[in-house]
Amino acid sequence: DAMVIQNPRYQVTQFGKPVTLSCSQTLNHNVMYWYQQKSSQAPKLLFHYYDKDFNNEADTPDNFQSRRPNTSFCFLDIRSPGLGDAAMYLCATSRAGNEQFFGPGTRLTVL
Amino acid sequence: AQTVTQSQPEMSVQEAETVTLSCTYDTSENNYYLFWYKQPPSRQMILVIRQEAYKQQNATENRFSVNFQKAAKSFSLKISDSQLGDTAMYFCAFMKFGGQAGTALIFGKGTTLSVSS
């Protein structure tokens, strides 16, 4: 089945230790998104890629970076995680202008 | 800027009953999409139903239907014959139609629905 896959599902890191979250898709969608979702809140868009074009939301901290080496994969890098970065990170994909399909998320814990 | 408001933080319903979740939005756009997404506890967010603003007919998907009132900027979700598996957080979301590729979803704060037996 075509799908959006996120690895790992659970990630524990230490305060200030860089961490990378992975997303892959078999839907061949040209747009990929990263959202941050804190407990019982709505997802908040961090950035998205339209093909290779990177689009950063204005209020996304510089601590968050992203890479998209090819159509299928997208990575979220958190350079120096703080306690406030503990959250669920959701990857989503879409064809341009259409509804988004979400992965299962990676729950990040910062110790 | 667009905003989406879900005024019911929590709702509960018995199995087999019908429940309606409310959503209002604010936009100056004429063409847009509206969605309801479901996020079960510790599980993946999935699309429940979508509505194109240019369509007058309300969307339906099996037990799920919407009441779309464009003039009132209202987009409620009705769940008929509720099942235990409907227990989840439900998000109403708005997306502009056309325009720049990769347009963001604007989410409401969500409604937690609990279905009990």
CSV table of C-alpha atoms in Angstrom, one decimal:
chain,number,residue,atom,x,y,z
A,1,ASP,CA,0.0,0.0,0.0
A,2,ALA,CA,1.1,3.5,-0.8
A,3,MET,CA,2.0,5.2,2.5
A,4,VAL,CA,4.0,7.7,4.5
A,5,ILE,CA,6.5,6.2,6.8
A,6,GLN,CA,8.3,7.8,9.7
A,7,ASN,CA,11.3,6.5,11.6
A,8,PRO,CA,11.9,6.1,14.4
A,9,ARG,CA,8.4,6.1,16.0
A,10,TYR,CA,9.9,7.1,19.3
A,11,GLN,CA,13.2,9.0,19.8
A,12,VAL,CA,14.8,10.0,23.1
A,13,THR,CA,17.6,12.5,23.0
A,14,GLN,CA,19.5,14.6,25.5
A,15,PHE,CA,19.3,18.3,25.9
A,16,GLY,CA,21.5,19.9,23.2
A,17,LYS,CA,22.3,16.7,21.4
A,18,PRO,CA,21.4,16.8,17.7
A,19,VAL,CA,18.8,14.5,16.4
A,20,THR,CA,17.4,13.6,13.0
A,21,LEU,CA,13.9,12.4,12.2
A,22,SER,CA,13.2,10.6,8.9
A,23,CYS,CA,10.2,10.5,6.6
A,24,SER,CA,9.7,8.5,3.4
A,25,GLN,CA,6.7,8.1,1.1
A,26,THR,CA,5.6,5.8,-1.6
A,27,LEU,CA,2.9,8.1,-2.9
A,28,ASN,CA,5.1,9.9,-5.3
A,29,HIS,CA,3.8,13.2,-4.0
A,30,ASN,CA,5.7,16.3,-4.9
A,31,VAL,CA,5.1,18.2,-1.6
A,32,MET,CA,6.3,17.1,1.8
A,33,TYR,CA,5.6,18.8,5.1
A,34,TRP,CA,6.9,18.7,8.7
A,35,TYR,CA,4.5,19.6,11.6
A,36,GLN,CA,5.2,19.9,15.3
A,37,GLN,CA,2.3,18.7,17.5
A,38,LYS,CA,2.4,19.2,21.3
A,39,SER,CA,0.1,17.4,23.6
A,40,SER,CA,-3.6,17.9,22.9
A,41,GLN,CA,-2.9,20.8,20.4
A,42,ALA,CA,-3.3,21.2,16.7
A,43,PRO,CA,-0.3,20.5,14.5
A,44,LYS,CA,1.9,23.5,13.7
A,45,LEU,CA,3.6,23.6,10.3
A,46,LEU,CA,7.3,24.0,10.5
A,47,PHE,CA,8.2,24.0,6.8
A,48,HIS,CA,7.5,22.2,3.6
A,49,TYR,CA,9.2,21.2,0.3
A,50,TYR,CA,7.6,21.7,-3.1
A,51,ASP,CA,9.8,19.4,-5.1
A,52,LYS,CA,13.2,20.8,-4.2
A,53,ASP,CA,12.0,24.2,-3.2
A,54,PHE,CA,12.2,24.7,0.6
A,55,ASN,CA,9.6,26.9,2.3
A,56,ASN,CA,10.1,27.9,5.9
A,57,GLU,CA,7.3,29.2,8.1
A,58,ALA,CA,8.2,32.6,9.5
A,59,ASP,CA,8.1,31.5,13.1
A,60,THR,CA,10.0,28.3,12.8
A,61,PRO,CA,13.1,28.5,15.0
A,62,ASP,CA,16.5,28.3,13.4
A,63,ASN,CA,17.2,25.3,15.5
A,64,PHE,CA,15.0,23.3,13.0
A,65,GLN,CA,16.4,22.4,9.6
A,66,SER,CA,15.2,20.1,6.9
A,67,ARG,CA,16.7,18.2,3.9
A,68,ARG,CA,15.0,16.5,1.0
A,69,PRO,CA,17.6,14.5,-1.0
A,70,ASN,CA,15.0,13.0,-3.3
A,71,THR,CA,11.3,12.8,-4.0
A,72,SER,CA,10.8,10.0,-1.5
A,73,PHE,CA,12.7,11.1,1.5
A,74,CYS,CA,12.7,14.1,3.8
A,75,PHE,CA,14.6,14.7,7.1
A,76,LEU,CA,14.0,16.9,10.0
A,77,ASP,CA,17.2,18.0,11.9
A,78,ILE,CA,17.0,19.5,15.3
A,79,ARG,CA,20.4,21.0,16.0
A,80,SER,CA,20.2,21.6,19.7
A,81,PRO,CA,17.0,20.2,21.2
A,82,GLY,CA,15.6,21.9,24.2
A,83,LEU,CA,13.0,20.7,26.6
A,84,GLY,CA,10.4,22.8,24.8
A,85,ASP,CA,11.0,20.8,21.6
A,86,ALA,CA,9.6,17.6,23.1
A,87,ALA,CA,6.6,16.9,20.9
A,88,MET,CA,5.1,14.6,18.2
A,89,TYR,CA,6.6,15.4,14.8
A,90,LEU,CA,4.3,14.6,11.9
A,91,CYS,CA,5.3,14.3,8.3
A,92,ALA,CA,2.7,14.7,5.6
A,93,THR,CA,2.7,14.6,1.8
A,94,SER,CA,0.4,15.8,-0.9
A,95,ARG,CA,0.1,16.5,-4.6
A,96,ALA,CA,0.3,20.3,-5.0
A,97,GLY,CA,-3.0,21.8,-3.9
A,98,ASN,CA,-4.6,18.6,-2.7
A,99,GLU,CA,-5.3,17.1,0.7
A,100,GLN,CA,-2.4,16.0,2.9
A,101,PHE,CA,-1.6,12.4,4.0
A,102,PHE,CA,0.0,12.0,7.3
A,103,GLY,CA,2.6,9.6,8.6
A,104,PRO,CA,2.2,8.0,12.1
A,105,GLY,CA,4.6,10.5,13.7
A,106,THR,CA,7.7,10.4,15.7
A,107,ARG,CA,7.4,11.2,19.4
A,108,LEU,CA,10.5,13.0,20.6
A,109,THR,CA,11.5,13.1,24.3
A,110,VAL,CA,14.2,15.4,25.4
A,111,LEU,CA,16.0,14.6,28.7
B,1,ALA,CA,-5.3,35.5,7.5
B,2,GLN,CA,-7.5,32.5,7.8
B,3,THR,CA,-8.6,31.1,11.2
B,4,VAL,CA,-10.4,28.0,12.2
B,5,THR,CA,-12.4,27.7,15.4
B,6,GLN,CA,-13.7,24.6,17.1
B,7,SER,CA,-15.7,25.6,20.1
B,8,GLN,CA,-16.1,22.2,21.6
B,9,PRO,CA,-12.9,21.0,23.3
B,10,GLU,CA,-14.6,17.7,24.4
B,11,MET,CA,-17.7,15.8,23.5
B,12,SER,CA,-19.0,12.4,24.5
B,13,VAL,CA,-21.6,10.2,22.9
B,14,GLN,CA,-23.0,6.7,23.4
B,15,GLU,CA,-22.6,4.0,20.8
B,16,ALA,CA,-25.1,4.1,18.0
B,17,GLU,CA,-26.0,7.7,18.7
B,18,THR,CA,-25.5,10.6,16.4
B,19,VAL,CA,-23.1,13.5,17.3
B,20,THR,CA,-22.3,16.8,15.6
B,21,LEU,CA,-18.9,18.5,15.9
B,22,SER,CA,-18.9,22.3,15.1
B,23,CYS,CA,-16.4,24.3,13.1
B,24,THR,CA,-16.4,27.8,12.0
B,25,TYR,CA,-13.8,29.6,9.9
B,26,ASP,CA,-12.9,33.0,8.7
B,27,THR,CA,-11.5,33.8,5.3
B,28,SER,CA,-11.7,36.3,2.5
B,29,GLU,CA,-11.0,33.6,-0.1
B,30,ASN,CA,-13.8,32.5,-2.3
B,31,ASN,CA,-12.3,29.2,-3.3
B,32,TYR,CA,-10.9,26.8,-0.7
B,33,TYR,CA,-11.1,23.3,0.7
B,34,LEU,CA,-12.3,22.3,4.1
B,35,PHE,CA,-11.4,19.0,5.8
B,36,TRP,CA,-12.1,17.0,8.9
B,37,TYR,CA,-9.2,14.9,10.1
B,38,LYS,CA,-9.4,12.2,12.8
B,39,GLN,CA,-6.5,11.4,15.1
B,40,PRO,CA,-7.1,8.4,17.4
B,41,PRO,CA,-5.1,8.1,20.6
B,42,SER,CA,-1.5,7.4,19.7
B,43,ARG,CA,-2.4,6.7,16.2
B,44,GLN,CA,-2.1,8.2,12.7
B,45,MET,CA,-4.0,11.2,11.6
B,46,ILE,CA,-6.3,10.3,8.8
B,47,LEU,CA,-8.6,12.2,6.5
B,48,VAL,CA,-12.3,11.7,7.2
B,49,ILE,CA,-14.0,14.0,4.7
B,50,ARG,CA,-13.3,16.9,2.4
B,51,GLN,CA,-15.5,19.7,1.0
B,52,GLU,CA,-14.7,22.0,-1.9
B,53,ALA,CA,-16.1,25.4,-1.3
B,54,TYR,CA,-17.5,25.8,-4.8
B,55,LYS,CA,-19.7,22.7,-4.4
B,56,GLN,CA,-23.1,23.3,-2.9
B,57,GLN,CA,-23.7,19.7,-2.1
B,58,ASN,CA,-22.6,18.5,1.3
B,59,ALA,CA,-19.9,15.8,1.3
B,60,THR,CA,-20.7,12.4,2.7
B,61,GLU,CA,-18.5,9.4,3.5
B,62,ASN,CA,-20.5,6.5,4.9
B,63,ARG,CA,-21.5,7.4,8.4
B,64,PHE,CA,-19.8,10.8,8.2
B,65,SER,CA,-21.4,13.9,6.6
B,66,VAL,CA,-20.9,17.6,6.8
B,67,ASN,CA,-23.2,20.6,6.9
B,68,PHE,CA,-21.4,23.2,4.9
B,69,GLN,CA,-22.8,26.7,5.2
B,70,LYS,CA,-20.6,29.0,3.1
B,71,ALA,CA,-22.3,32.2,3.9
B,72,ALA,CA,-22.1,31.5,7.6
B,73,LYS,CA,-18.6,30.1,7.3
B,74,SER,CA,-19.7,27.0,9.1
B,75,PHE,CA,-18.5,23.4,8.5
B,76,SER,CA,-19.9,20.9,11.0
B,77,LEU,CA,-19.3,17.1,11.0
B,78,LYS,CA,-22.1,14.7,11.7
B,79,ILE,CA,-21.2,11.2,12.8
B,80,SER,CA,-24.1,8.8,12.6
B,81,ASP,CA,-24.3,5.4,14.4
B,82,SER,CA,-21.3,6.2,16.5
B,83,GLN,CA,-18.8,3.4,17.1
B,84,LEU,CA,-16.2,2.8,19.7
B,85,GLY,CA,-13.6,3.2,17.0
B,86,ASP,CA,-14.7,6.8,16.4
B,87,THR,CA,-13.1,7.8,19.7
B,88,ALA,CA,-10.4,10.3,18.6
B,89,MET,CA,-9.5,13.9,18.4
B,90,TYR,CA,-11.1,15.5,15.4
B,91,PHE,CA,-9.5,18.5,13.6
B,92,CYS,CA,-11.3,20.8,11.3
B,93,ALA,CA,-8.9,22.3,8.7
B,94,PHE,CA,-8.9,24.9,5.9
B,95,MET,CA,-6.8,25.1,2.8
B,96,LYS,CA,-6.7,27.8,0.1
B,97,PHE,CA,-7.6,26.5,-3.4
B,98,GLY,CA,-5.0,26.9,-6.1
B,99,GLY,CA,-2.3,29.5,-5.6
B,100,GLN,CA,1.2,28.5,-4.4
B,101,ALA,CA,1.9,24.8,-4.3
B,102,GLY,CA,2.3,23.3,-0.9
B,103,THR,CA,-0.3,25.6,0.7
B,104,ALA,CA,-0.5,24.9,4.5
B,105,LEU,CA,-3.5,23.5,6.3
B,106,ILE,CA,-4.9,25.8,8.9
B,107,PHE,CA,-6.1,23.6,11.8
B,108,GLY,CA,-8.6,24.3,14.5
B,109,LYS,CA,-7.7,23.3,18.1
B,110,GLY,CA,-9.5,20.0,17.9
B,111,THR,CA,-12.4,18.3,19.5
B,112,THR,CA,-11.8,15.2,21.6
B,113,LEU,CA,-14.7,12.8,21.0
B,114,SER,CA,-15.3,9.9,23.4
B,115,VAL,CA,-17.7,7.1,22.4
B,116,SER,CA,-18.8,4.8,25.2
B,117,SER,CA,-20.8,1.6,25.2
